[in-house]
Each structure stands twice: as structure tokens, then as C-alpha cells.
């Protein structure tokens, strides 16, 4: 790739790395799924290694010859060719997928079989099968979700740790144990039936839910919002909603929830990329077509007697979406949904969100009292949003000293630049109001202190 200046080269390299990062997220899971289908589930690590080699090869070649017109198609061709080379190399040393192993014996049948496996409809089915394989009962539940996020969705270990509010070491250990269980249990790629289907589907839906949470906060990206990642969660959930085996009410409810939240992404930041609270957002920027799709899927979710957290959270999200103005929000209806949600998911985060609704109905003092009464609230002491909320509530009741302490702790815990800028504004507003002689806080100065 020839550029006219050193800055041009730097920009080109930066663009290339950004593209590779995007392709890793959007395509690596598909590639791992189809290669695992070919190599066999017991060769999961081999499939991951092949995908990693293909991505490295892309960086090397594209930095010299330029980015191809269809980068994703280039990756698929390179992965197929690498798979053929791998089969040639390990044909006598490894066993591959039992149902197609005999077809990999000769050059002709191997090439034909691989071409078939790399067709779009086969890749979609392989992703579904891979999701269910990762949620095999022989793998610990937390490992199941971490494995899907890492293997099928291209998440880094740091991002998975953030989704679980835990350390990277913990996630690495979970992934190691999950891969070991994958091999020890000789897991096959298949979609189960009956009760096994229901149990594994629950874990898959939760994984998609956590994926969207990361998309909504985008903690490891310059922008607060990563619409591409949010849309990818919709794609994964749509695969489930369109499959006759997995098209269940809770699947439709989660898909409705994803559409409602994604519809509001464009209004969530201003033109500088700074965070806007819901009451300050321009609702004409919300995507009405996505809201309509959400309503359609929420209606589909109303069949039968099933009631999941996704039904209730989708209903809460819809209450926000249908309000023409913030002042029109039906907080009583939202509180009713939260009261039901607490019975299904009595977590500290759900109760914290419920306290925000109490603030709208009964004021900040009562909201603070609700937060103090949350069982096990200390579990969230390293959760930046707890301290951001406590900062806001203390400000509203005039406890500026406490507000400052919570805002500063939230700033130390936050990893999103947009969130940090928002918190810095809050801190500096307090300093200005108190005519403090201390210098204004910046994200840079906080980073140095940390």
C-alpha cells in the first residue's frame, strides 16, 4: 500500500487495523463455526487457530497490496484454502467430523465438501449448532456464555470480563475449563430437543443479552455506541427467531427488546459523541421502523403462558419508546413491570434500575433509601453506574460532598471515554458551583492519578 507521506501510511495502517477488528467481530464467529463443523467439535482450538492465521495473513497481504473490494469474501476464500491445507497436513494425525470425515480423504471430495460447507445457508446453520454445542450441560454455565462470546462473537477477554463485572483472569480460567470440557465430553454440533433445548436456549439468549449490553456501553471503543455490534446481536437473535426449533416466545421477546433499545441509539449522544441522558435526547432521532419491528416481535412473544425477563424488559423499553416526550413516560407502568421483574431476576442491578423509577415517582431521597435497602448492594461497589447514580441523587438533594465522592469513584471505574467526559462535566459543575480553587478535572488528569 503506497502512500505519499508518513502520516498517510499511519492513517492507512490505522484504517486497516480498524477493518480487521471489525471483521474479527462480524466474521470470525462464522468462520470458527463452519471450520468446527468440518474439523469436528473436538478440534475447536484448531478451528480458532486457522481463523487467527487467516486474519494475520489478511493484515500482511492487505498492508502491501491494499484492501480487497470484498474483504469478507477474501477471508472466506482464505479460510477454505487454509482448511484444505490443514486437512492435508493432519489427515493421518487427527480425526475430523465423524459424519464427513470419509469425504475429506480424497482431494476431489474434500474440495467439494468444503465448498458446500462454506455456502451461506450452511454457515447460518453451523452458527446455530455451534451456539448449542457451547451450551452443552458438560460445560459450566458461566463458561458456556464466555465461550460463545469469545469463540463465536469475536469478543476480547477484557470485554467479556466487563460484561460479567469480573476480572480477566477469571474469564481466562473459565474459557480454559470450557474448552477442556468441550474436548472431554466429545461434544457434537447439533441442536437438541425437548428439555435440553429449553435449557441451552436460555443460556444462548442470555449471551445475546450480554452482547447487547456491551454494544450499548461500548466500553472498549472510542464511541459510547457501537451500532454495528448492536445490529449484530439482532442478527444472532434473528437466526434463532427464524428457526422453527428455537422460535419460542422468549426469543421473540428478546428480539423485541433489542429492537427497542437499538432504535434509540442515534439519539443517545450529541454531535461530539458525548453522552445524553434520556430526558435530554432528541426523540425525532429515534428509529421508528425499529420500534415498529420491536412491537411486532413483542406481539409474537405474547403467545402461550411464558413470561421471561425479556418480556418484562421489552415492555419497559417500549414504554420509553412510545412516550412522545420524557414528561409523557408512564412511570407507574414501568414500576409495575420492575416489580414483576424483581420476582424473576432479584439482582442488585435490577433493583438499582428500579430505584431510578422511584426517583421519578417519589423523588431522589426515596430513591436513595431504596438503594440503601438493596440486599448485597456491596457487590456493585466496583460498578461505575452505581456511583454515577448515587452522585446524581446526592446532587439533587443538595449533598454535594457525597455527590463529588461518588462521581469521582465512578470516573475511576469507568472505561468508556464518553462516560468519562460525562462524569467530568458533572464534577466540574460542582466545582464551579462551589467556586473551588482547585483546578478543573480532566480525563487525562484522572488517568494519571489512576
GROMACS .gro file of C-alpha atoms in nm:
model
  450
    1UNK     CA    1   0.000   0.000   0.000
    2UNK     CA    2   0.182   0.311  -0.126
    3UNK     CA    3   0.116   0.644   0.043
    4UNK     CA    4   0.268   0.988  -0.018
    5UNK     CA    5   0.351   1.072   0.341
    6UNK     CA    6   0.435   0.917   0.674
    7UNK     CA    7   0.103   1.043   0.810
    8UNK     CA    8  -0.071   0.878   0.518
    9UNK     CA    9   0.094   0.547   0.598
   10UNK     CA   10  -0.010   0.580   0.961
   11UNK     CA   11  -0.369   0.653   0.863
   12UNK     CA   12  -0.372   0.361   0.620
   13UNK     CA   13  -0.239   0.122   0.884
   14UNK     CA   14  -0.491   0.253   1.134
   15UNK     CA   15  -0.776   0.204   0.888
   16UNK     CA   16  -0.656  -0.148   0.812
   17UNK     CA   17  -0.640  -0.244   1.179
   18UNK     CA   18  -0.986  -0.099   1.238
   19UNK     CA   19  -1.120  -0.302   0.947
   20UNK     CA   20  -0.956  -0.621   1.078
   21UNK     CA   21  -1.104  -0.555   1.422
   22UNK     CA   22  -1.448  -0.510   1.266
   23UNK     CA   23  -1.414  -0.826   1.057
   24UNK     CA   24  -1.296  -1.019   1.363
   25UNK     CA   25  -1.617  -0.927   1.538
   26UNK     CA   26  -1.851  -0.983   1.244
   27UNK     CA   27  -1.693  -1.277   1.062
   28UNK     CA   28  -1.461  -1.474   1.292
   29UNK     CA   29  -1.751  -1.643   1.470
   30UNK     CA   30  -1.898  -1.760   1.141
   31UNK     CA   31  -1.560  -1.890   1.029
   32UNK     CA   32  -1.496  -2.073   1.356
   33UNK     CA   33  -1.843  -2.228   1.336
   34UNK     CA   34  -1.803  -2.366   0.984
   35UNK     CA   35  -1.445  -2.485   1.047
   36UNK     CA   36  -1.552  -2.660   1.368
   37UNK     CA   37  -1.829  -2.827   1.168
   38UNK     CA   38  -1.559  -2.953   0.928
   39UNK     CA   39  -1.284  -3.042   1.176
   40UNK     CA   40  -1.516  -3.172   1.449
   41UNK     CA   41  -1.602  -3.015   1.784
   42UNK     CA   42  -1.303  -3.189   1.946
   43UNK     CA   43  -1.080  -2.974   1.719
   44UNK     CA   44  -1.227  -2.640   1.830
   45UNK     CA   45  -0.883  -2.498   1.912
   46UNK     CA   46  -0.758  -2.595   1.566
   47UNK     CA   47  -1.051  -2.410   1.407
   48UNK     CA   48  -0.973  -2.100   1.615
   49UNK     CA   49  -0.605  -2.121   1.516
   50UNK     CA   50  -0.694  -2.138   1.147
   51UNK     CA   51  -0.912  -1.827   1.174
   52UNK     CA   52  -0.635  -1.645   1.360
   53UNK     CA   53  -0.386  -1.740   1.087
   54UNK     CA   54  -0.623  -1.613   0.819
   55UNK     CA   55  -0.665  -1.277   0.995
   56UNK     CA   56  -0.287  -1.239   1.032
   57UNK     CA   57  -0.244  -1.325   0.665
   58UNK     CA   58  -0.501  -1.059   0.577
   59UNK     CA   59  -0.306  -0.792   0.766
   60UNK     CA   60   0.020  -0.894   0.597
   61UNK     CA   61  -0.119  -0.905   0.244
   62UNK     CA   62  -0.356  -0.610   0.261
   63UNK     CA   63  -0.090  -0.381   0.406
   64UNK     CA   64   0.113  -0.441   0.088
   65UNK     CA   65  -0.141  -0.492  -0.191
   66UNK     CA   66  -0.432  -0.293  -0.049
   67UNK     CA   67  -0.769  -0.390   0.093
   68UNK     CA   68  -0.971  -0.606  -0.149
   69UNK     CA   69  -1.309  -0.497  -0.278
   70UNK     CA   70  -1.490  -0.760  -0.069
   71UNK     CA   71  -1.280  -0.821   0.245
   72UNK     CA   72  -1.524  -1.071   0.397
   73UNK     CA   73  -1.529  -1.283   0.080
   74UNK     CA   74  -1.148  -1.278   0.078
   75UNK     CA   75  -1.146  -1.413   0.434
   76UNK     CA   76  -1.385  -1.695   0.348
   77UNK     CA   77  -1.178  -1.799   0.045
   78UNK     CA   78  -0.858  -1.785   0.251
   79UNK     CA   79  -1.022  -1.986   0.532
   80UNK     CA   80  -1.143  -2.254   0.290
   81UNK     CA   81  -0.798  -2.283   0.135
   82UNK     CA   82  -0.634  -2.293   0.478
   83UNK     CA   83  -0.881  -2.565   0.581
   84UNK     CA   84  -0.781  -2.777   0.282
   85UNK     CA   85  -0.412  -2.732   0.372
   86UNK     CA   86  -0.485  -2.823   0.733
   87UNK     CA   87  -0.670  -3.139   0.633
   88UNK     CA   88  -0.378  -3.241   0.409
   89UNK     CA   89  -0.133  -3.181   0.693
   90UNK     CA   90  -0.326  -3.360   0.968
   91UNK     CA   91  -0.517  -3.623   0.769
   92UNK     CA   92  -0.310  -3.907   0.919
   93UNK     CA   93  -0.270  -3.750   1.262
   94UNK     CA   94  -0.619  -3.630   1.354
   95UNK     CA   95  -0.979  -3.738   1.322
   96UNK     CA   96  -1.222  -3.484   1.183
   97UNK     CA   97  -1.602  -3.451   1.200
   98UNK     CA   98  -1.736  -3.808   1.204
   99UNK     CA   99  -2.017  -3.755   0.953
  100UNK     CA  100  -1.793  -3.601   0.685
  101UNK     CA  101  -1.453  -3.748   0.772
  102UNK     CA  102  -1.467  -4.001   0.487
  103UNK     CA  103  -1.538  -3.719   0.240
  104UNK     CA  104  -1.213  -3.548   0.339
  105UNK     CA  105  -0.997  -3.844   0.237
  106UNK     CA  106  -0.955  -3.753  -0.129
  107UNK     CA  107  -0.864  -3.417  -0.282
  108UNK     CA  108  -1.175  -3.406  -0.501
  109UNK     CA  109  -1.435  -3.490  -0.237
  110UNK     CA  110  -1.260  -3.271   0.022
  111UNK     CA  111  -1.274  -2.964  -0.204
  112UNK     CA  112  -1.640  -3.030  -0.294
  113UNK     CA  113  -1.736  -3.085   0.071
  114UNK     CA  114  -1.563  -2.767   0.185
  115UNK     CA  115  -1.726  -2.562  -0.091
  116UNK     CA  116  -2.065  -2.689   0.027
  117UNK     CA  117  -1.987  -2.610   0.392
  118UNK     CA  118  -1.898  -2.251   0.303
  119UNK     CA  119  -2.238  -2.175   0.145
  120UNK     CA  120  -2.437  -1.903   0.323
  121UNK     CA  121  -2.724  -2.125   0.439
  122UNK     CA  122  -2.482  -2.384   0.578
  123UNK     CA  123  -2.287  -2.117   0.765
  124UNK     CA  124  -2.608  -1.993   0.930
  125UNK     CA  125  -2.699  -2.344   1.043
  126UNK     CA  126  -2.343  -2.402   1.167
  127UNK     CA  127  -2.366  -2.092   1.387
  128UNK     CA  128  -2.684  -2.223   1.548
  129UNK     CA  129  -2.531  -2.567   1.600
  130UNK     CA  130  -2.217  -2.409   1.744
  131UNK     CA  131  -2.419  -2.199   1.988
  132UNK     CA  132  -2.590  -2.510   2.123
  133UNK     CA  133  -2.263  -2.704   2.138
  134UNK     CA  134  -2.110  -2.428   2.350
  135UNK     CA  135  -2.407  -2.460   2.588
  136UNK     CA  136  -2.365  -2.834   2.643
  137UNK     CA  137  -2.452  -2.932   3.005
  138UNK     CA  138  -2.099  -3.069   3.049
  139UNK     CA  139  -1.970  -2.711   3.039
  140UNK     CA  140  -2.020  -2.486   3.341
  141UNK     CA  141  -2.285  -2.220   3.276
  142UNK     CA  142  -2.051  -1.922   3.308
  143UNK     CA  143  -1.807  -2.098   3.076
  144UNK     CA  144  -2.079  -2.157   2.819
  145UNK     CA  145  -2.155  -1.787   2.786
  146UNK     CA  146  -1.788  -1.684   2.790
  147UNK     CA  147  -1.707  -1.942   2.520
  148UNK     CA  148  -1.981  -1.816   2.288
  149UNK     CA  149  -1.875  -1.455   2.339
  150UNK     CA  150  -1.510  -1.535   2.269
  151UNK     CA  151  -1.539  -1.805   2.001
  152UNK     CA  152  -1.849  -1.710   1.807
  153UNK     CA  153  -1.868  -1.335   1.855
  154UNK     CA  154  -1.505  -1.221   1.847
  155UNK     CA  155  -1.508  -1.056   2.191
  156UNK     CA  156  -1.182  -0.991   2.371
  157UNK     CA  157  -1.128  -1.133   2.719
  158UNK     CA  158  -1.138  -0.778   2.862
  159UNK     CA  159  -1.480  -0.712   2.708
  160UNK     CA  160  -1.618  -1.040   2.841
  161UNK     CA  161  -1.483  -0.954   3.187
  162UNK     CA  162  -1.663  -0.620   3.174
  163UNK     CA  163  -1.992  -0.787   3.077
  164UNK     CA  164  -1.963  -1.018   3.378
  165UNK     CA  165  -1.829  -0.745   3.609
  166UNK     CA  166  -1.527  -0.964   3.689
  167UNK     CA  167  -1.153  -0.992   3.620
  168UNK     CA  168  -0.975  -1.101   3.302
  169UNK     CA  169  -0.801  -1.380   3.497
  170UNK     CA  170  -1.140  -1.522   3.592
  171UNK     CA  171  -1.257  -1.520   3.229
  172UNK     CA  172  -0.935  -1.684   3.109
  173UNK     CA  173  -0.986  -1.965   3.359
  174UNK     CA  174  -1.349  -2.007   3.255
  175UNK     CA  175  -1.251  -2.030   2.889
  176UNK     CA  176  -0.977  -2.283   2.963
  177UNK     CA  177  -1.216  -2.507   3.158
  178UNK     CA  178  -1.486  -2.468   2.892
  179UNK     CA  179  -1.254  -2.574   2.610
  180UNK     CA  180  -1.131  -2.866   2.818
  181UNK     CA  181  -1.491  -2.976   2.881
  182UNK     CA  182  -1.558  -2.935   2.509
  183UNK     CA  183  -1.292  -3.197   2.436
  184UNK     CA  184  -1.357  -3.427   2.733
  185UNK     CA  185  -1.730  -3.457   2.658
  186UNK     CA  186  -1.673  -3.521   2.287
  187UNK     CA  187  -1.943  -3.263   2.215
  188UNK     CA  188  -2.111  -3.282   1.876
  189UNK     CA  189  -2.257  -2.994   1.678
  190UNK     CA  190  -2.630  -3.047   1.694
  191UNK     CA  191  -2.948  -2.871   1.801
  192UNK     CA  192  -3.101  -3.068   2.091
  193UNK     CA  193  -3.472  -3.122   2.153
  194UNK     CA  194  -3.714  -3.117   2.446
  195UNK     CA  195  -3.592  -3.002   2.786
  196UNK     CA  196  -3.229  -2.993   2.670
  197UNK     CA  197  -3.325  -2.742   2.401
  198UNK     CA  198  -3.502  -2.519   2.654
  199UNK     CA  199  -3.207  -2.514   2.895
  200UNK     CA  200  -2.944  -2.444   2.634
  201UNK     CA  201  -3.158  -2.181   2.465
  202UNK     CA  202  -3.180  -1.991   2.795
  203UNK     CA  203  -2.801  -1.960   2.804
  204UNK     CA  204  -2.782  -1.856   2.438
  205UNK     CA  205  -3.040  -1.582   2.493
  206UNK     CA  206  -2.852  -1.456   2.796
  207UNK     CA  207  -2.532  -1.445   2.591
  208UNK     CA  208  -2.702  -1.231   2.325
  209UNK     CA  209  -2.839  -1.011   2.604
  210UNK     CA  210  -2.489  -0.958   2.744
  211UNK     CA  211  -2.356  -0.889   2.397
  212UNK     CA  212  -2.606  -0.610   2.356
  213UNK     CA  213  -2.515  -0.465   2.696
  214UNK     CA  214  -2.158  -0.432   2.569
  215UNK     CA  215  -2.283  -0.274   2.246
  216UNK     CA  216  -2.485  -0.023   2.446
  217UNK     CA  217  -2.192   0.086   2.662
  218UNK     CA  218  -1.911   0.008   2.412
  219UNK     CA  219  -1.656   0.025   2.692
  220UNK     CA  220  -1.357  -0.055   2.473
  221UNK     CA  221  -1.432   0.177   2.183
  222UNK     CA  222  -1.380   0.548   2.130
  223UNK     CA  223  -1.751   0.598   2.080
  224UNK     CA  224  -2.005   0.521   2.350
  225UNK     CA  225  -2.221   0.348   2.093
  226UNK     CA  226  -2.128   0.068   1.855
  227UNK     CA  227  -2.434   0.037   1.637
  228UNK     CA  228  -2.266  -0.233   1.431
  229UNK     CA  229  -2.236  -0.455   1.738
  230UNK     CA  230  -2.594  -0.383   1.843
  231UNK     CA  231  -2.715  -0.483   1.498
  232UNK     CA  232  -2.505  -0.800   1.518
  233UNK     CA  233  -2.692  -0.908   1.831
  234UNK     CA  234  -3.015  -0.857   1.637
  235UNK     CA  235  -2.872  -1.077   1.361
  236UNK     CA  236  -2.787  -1.356   1.606
  237UNK     CA  237  -3.127  -1.340   1.773
  238UNK     CA  238  -3.299  -1.331   1.434
  239UNK     CA  239  -3.126  -1.660   1.346
  240UNK     CA  240  -3.299  -1.811   1.648
  241UNK     CA  241  -3.633  -1.640   1.582
  242UNK     CA  242  -3.644  -1.766   1.223
  243UNK     CA  243  -3.559  -2.127   1.309
  244UNK     CA  244  -3.867  -2.342   1.374
  245UNK     CA  245  -3.694  -2.521   1.662
  246UNK     CA  246  -3.584  -2.210   1.852
  247UNK     CA  247  -3.871  -1.974   1.761
  248UNK     CA  248  -4.010  -1.954   2.114
  249UNK     CA  249  -4.185  -1.663   2.297
  250UNK     CA  250  -3.875  -1.567   2.496
  251UNK     CA  251  -3.673  -1.550   2.173
  252UNK     CA  252  -3.922  -1.307   2.022
  253UNK     CA  253  -3.931  -1.107   2.346
  254UNK     CA  254  -3.553  -1.065   2.348
  255UNK     CA  255  -3.555  -0.965   1.982
  256UNK     CA  256  -3.821  -0.703   2.060
  257UNK     CA  257  -3.604  -0.572   2.344
  258UNK     CA  258  -3.301  -0.546   2.114
  259UNK     CA  259  -3.502  -0.354   1.853
  260UNK     CA  260  -3.642  -0.110   2.109
  261UNK     CA  261  -3.301  -0.031   2.255
  262UNK     CA  262  -3.126  -0.013   1.919
  263UNK     CA  263  -3.392   0.227   1.791
  264UNK     CA  264  -3.275   0.485   2.045
  265UNK     CA  265  -2.901   0.458   1.984
  266UNK     CA  266  -2.876   0.752   1.743
  267UNK     CA  267  -3.018   0.992   2.000
  268UNK     CA  268  -2.802   0.873   2.286
  269UNK     CA  269  -2.507   1.103   2.214
  270UNK     CA  270  -2.470   1.456   2.079
  271UNK     CA  271  -2.277   1.562   1.770
  272UNK     CA  272  -1.949   1.547   1.966
  273UNK     CA  273  -2.016   1.190   2.079
  274UNK     CA  274  -2.094   1.295   2.438
  275UNK     CA  275  -2.350   1.102   2.639
  276UNK     CA  276  -2.703   1.238   2.668
  277UNK     CA  277  -2.942   1.129   2.940
  278UNK     CA  278  -3.279   1.009   2.816
  279UNK     CA  279  -3.454   1.327   2.928
  280UNK     CA  280  -3.217   1.531   2.708
  281UNK     CA  281  -3.234   1.315   2.397
  282UNK     CA  282  -3.392   1.429   2.068
  283UNK     CA  283  -3.663   1.171   2.015
  284UNK     CA  284  -3.701   1.255   1.649
  285UNK     CA  285  -3.365   1.079   1.604
  286UNK     CA  286  -3.507   0.751   1.731
  287UNK     CA  287  -3.565   0.491   1.457
  288UNK     CA  288  -3.942   0.450   1.421
  289UNK     CA  289  -3.908   0.149   1.189
  290UNK     CA  290  -3.706  -0.038   1.450
  291UNK     CA  291  -3.969   0.047   1.711
  292UNK     CA  292  -4.237  -0.097   1.482
  293UNK     CA  293  -4.035  -0.417   1.438
  294UNK     CA  294  -3.996  -0.436   1.815
  295UNK     CA  295  -4.373  -0.406   1.859
  296UNK     CA  296  -4.424  -0.684   1.602
  297UNK     CA  297  -4.188  -0.921   1.783
  298UNK     CA  298  -4.329  -0.829   2.125
  299UNK     CA  299  -4.675  -0.919   1.993
  300UNK     CA  300  -4.537  -1.253   1.875
  301UNK     CA  301  -4.386  -1.307   2.219
  302UNK     CA  302  -4.730  -1.283   2.380
  303UNK     CA  303  -4.830  -1.635   2.272
  304UNK     CA  304  -4.867  -1.904   2.539
  305UNK     CA  305  -4.816  -1.868   2.913
  306UNK     CA  306  -4.442  -1.797   2.912
  307UNK     CA  307  -4.319  -1.490   3.097
  308UNK     CA  308  -3.946  -1.420   3.089
  309UNK     CA  309  -3.727  -1.129   3.195
  310UNK     CA  310  -3.709  -1.038   2.827
  311UNK     CA  311  -4.088  -0.992   2.810
  312UNK     CA  312  -4.077  -0.750   3.103
  313UNK     CA  313  -3.766  -0.562   2.993
  314UNK     CA  314  -3.909  -0.528   2.642
  315UNK     CA  315  -4.230  -0.387   2.791
  316UNK     CA  316  -4.025  -0.135   2.993
  317UNK     CA  317  -3.827  -0.036   2.683
  318UNK     CA  318  -4.148   0.005   2.485
  319UNK     CA  319  -4.290   0.242   2.749
  320UNK     CA  320  -3.988   0.466   2.688
  321UNK     CA  321  -4.014   0.434   2.309
  322UNK     CA  322  -4.384   0.521   2.287
  323UNK     CA  323  -4.359   0.836   2.503
  324UNK     CA  324  -4.354   1.139   2.272
  325UNK     CA  325  -4.177   1.340   2.544
  326UNK     CA  326  -3.985   1.243   2.855
  327UNK     CA  327  -4.263   1.400   3.060
  328UNK     CA  328  -4.513   1.163   2.899
  329UNK     CA  329  -4.337   0.850   3.028
  330UNK     CA  330  -4.572   0.623   3.221
  331UNK     CA  331  -4.350   0.565   3.525
  332UNK     CA  332  -4.627   0.384   3.714
  333UNK     CA  333  -4.649   0.121   3.440
  334UNK     CA  334  -4.270   0.090   3.435
  335UNK     CA  335  -4.261   0.043   3.813
  336UNK     CA  336  -4.521  -0.232   3.781
  337UNK     CA  337  -4.302  -0.412   3.527
  338UNK     CA  338  -3.997  -0.374   3.753
  339UNK     CA  339  -4.190  -0.516   4.049
  340UNK     CA  340  -4.264  -0.825   3.838
  341UNK     CA  341  -3.907  -0.837   3.708
  342UNK     CA  342  -3.767  -0.839   4.061
  343UNK     CA  343  -3.959  -1.162   4.129
  344UNK     CA  344  -3.793  -1.326   3.826
  345UNK     CA  345  -3.447  -1.167   3.850
  346UNK     CA  346  -3.386  -1.039   4.206
  347UNK     CA  347  -3.045  -0.898   4.118
  348UNK     CA  348  -2.878  -0.586   4.253
  349UNK     CA  349  -2.868  -0.428   3.906
  350UNK     CA  350  -3.243  -0.475   3.853
  351UNK     CA  351  -3.316  -0.326   4.195
  352UNK     CA  352  -3.081  -0.036   4.118
  353UNK     CA  353  -3.273   0.036   3.797
  354UNK     CA  354  -3.598   0.015   3.989
  355UNK     CA  355  -3.467   0.281   4.228
  356UNK     CA  356  -3.429   0.519   3.933
  357UNK     CA  357  -3.801   0.478   3.864
  358UNK     CA  358  -3.872   0.552   4.232
  359UNK     CA  359  -3.680   0.877   4.189
  360UNK     CA  360  -3.916   0.981   3.908
  361UNK     CA  361  -4.225   0.897   4.113
  362UNK     CA  362  -4.124   0.979   4.470
  363UNK     CA  363  -3.810   1.190   4.449
  364UNK     CA  364  -3.434   1.138   4.499
  365UNK     CA  365  -3.445   1.091   4.876
  366UNK     CA  366  -3.673   0.788   4.849
  367UNK     CA  367  -3.461   0.654   4.563
  368UNK     CA  368  -3.151   0.674   4.784
  369UNK     CA  369  -3.337   0.492   5.061
  370UNK     CA  370  -3.430   0.216   4.815
  371UNK     CA  371  -3.068   0.176   4.708
  372UNK     CA  372  -2.950   0.150   5.069
  373UNK     CA  373  -3.202  -0.129   5.124
  374UNK     CA  374  -3.088  -0.340   4.827
  375UNK     CA  375  -2.962  -0.676   4.962
  376UNK     CA  376  -2.597  -0.732   4.876
  377UNK     CA  377  -2.551  -0.382   4.733
  378UNK     CA  378  -2.180  -0.404   4.820
  379UNK     CA  379  -2.148  -0.644   4.526
  380UNK     CA  380  -2.180  -0.338   4.300
  381UNK     CA  381  -1.915  -0.127   4.473
  382UNK     CA  382  -1.687  -0.163   4.169
  383UNK     CA  383  -1.972  -0.095   3.925
  384UNK     CA  384  -1.929   0.259   3.792
  385UNK     CA  385  -2.300   0.309   3.724
  386UNK     CA  386  -2.389   0.265   4.091
  387UNK     CA  387  -2.168   0.558   4.184
  388UNK     CA  388  -2.283   0.768   3.889
  389UNK     CA  389  -2.643   0.721   4.006
  390UNK     CA  390  -2.553   0.792   4.369
  391UNK     CA  391  -2.371   1.105   4.256
  392UNK     CA  392  -2.678   1.228   4.069
  393UNK     CA  393  -2.918   1.153   4.354
  394UNK     CA  394  -2.696   1.319   4.615
  395UNK     CA  395  -2.667   1.626   4.394
  396UNK     CA  396  -3.044   1.650   4.371
  397UNK     CA  397  -3.087   1.652   4.749
  398UNK     CA  398  -2.804   1.903   4.794
  399UNK     CA  399  -2.540   1.664   4.932
  400UNK     CA  400  -2.266   1.795   4.704
  401UNK     CA  401  -1.978   1.649   4.903
  402UNK     CA  402  -2.119   1.297   4.877
  403UNK     CA  403  -2.206   1.361   4.513
  404UNK     CA  404  -1.846   1.457   4.439
  405UNK     CA  405  -1.710   1.145   4.608
  406UNK     CA  406  -1.940   0.918   4.409
  407UNK     CA  407  -1.878   1.095   4.078
  408UNK     CA  408  -1.502   1.070   4.130
  409UNK     CA  409  -1.525   0.699   4.208
  410UNK     CA  410  -1.747   0.644   3.904
  411UNK     CA  411  -1.487   0.825   3.694
  412UNK     CA  412  -1.209   0.599   3.822
  413UNK     CA  413  -1.415   0.288   3.748
  414UNK     CA  414  -1.541   0.390   3.404
  415UNK     CA  415  -1.351   0.271   3.095
  416UNK     CA  416  -1.558   0.447   2.828
  417UNK     CA  417  -1.426   0.784   2.712
  418UNK     CA  418  -1.780   0.912   2.656
  419UNK     CA  419  -1.882   0.812   3.008
  420UNK     CA  420  -1.568   0.975   3.148
  421UNK     CA  421  -1.640   1.303   2.968
  422UNK     CA  422  -1.994   1.299   3.106
  423UNK     CA  423  -1.870   1.245   3.463
  424UNK     CA  424  -1.600   1.511   3.429
  425UNK     CA  425  -1.870   1.764   3.337
  426UNK     CA  426  -2.064   1.668   3.647
  427UNK     CA  427  -1.758   1.706   3.871
  428UNK     CA  428  -1.654   2.038   3.721
  429UNK     CA  429  -2.011   2.169   3.753
  430UNK     CA  430  -1.991   2.104   4.129
  431UNK     CA  431  -1.653   2.276   4.149
  432UNK     CA  432  -1.785   2.578   3.958
  433UNK     CA  433  -2.089   2.600   4.181
  434UNK     CA  434  -1.872   2.596   4.493
  435UNK     CA  435  -1.621   2.841   4.339
  436UNK     CA  436  -1.350   2.592   4.422
  437UNK     CA  437  -0.987   2.699   4.395
  438UNK     CA  438  -0.897   2.350   4.272
  439UNK     CA  439  -0.825   2.314   3.902
  440UNK     CA  440  -1.088   2.166   3.675
  441UNK     CA  441  -1.075   1.789   3.636
  442UNK     CA  442  -0.993   1.631   3.301
  443UNK     CA  443  -0.998   1.270   3.193
  444UNK     CA  444  -0.622   1.295   3.141
  445UNK     CA  445  -0.554   1.407   3.498
  446UNK     CA  446  -0.774   1.131   3.634
  447UNK     CA  447  -0.592   0.875   3.423
  448UNK     CA  448  -0.257   0.992   3.564
  449UNK     CA  449  -0.387   0.959   3.919
  450UNK     CA  450  -0.511   0.608   3.847
   0.00000   0.00000   0.00000
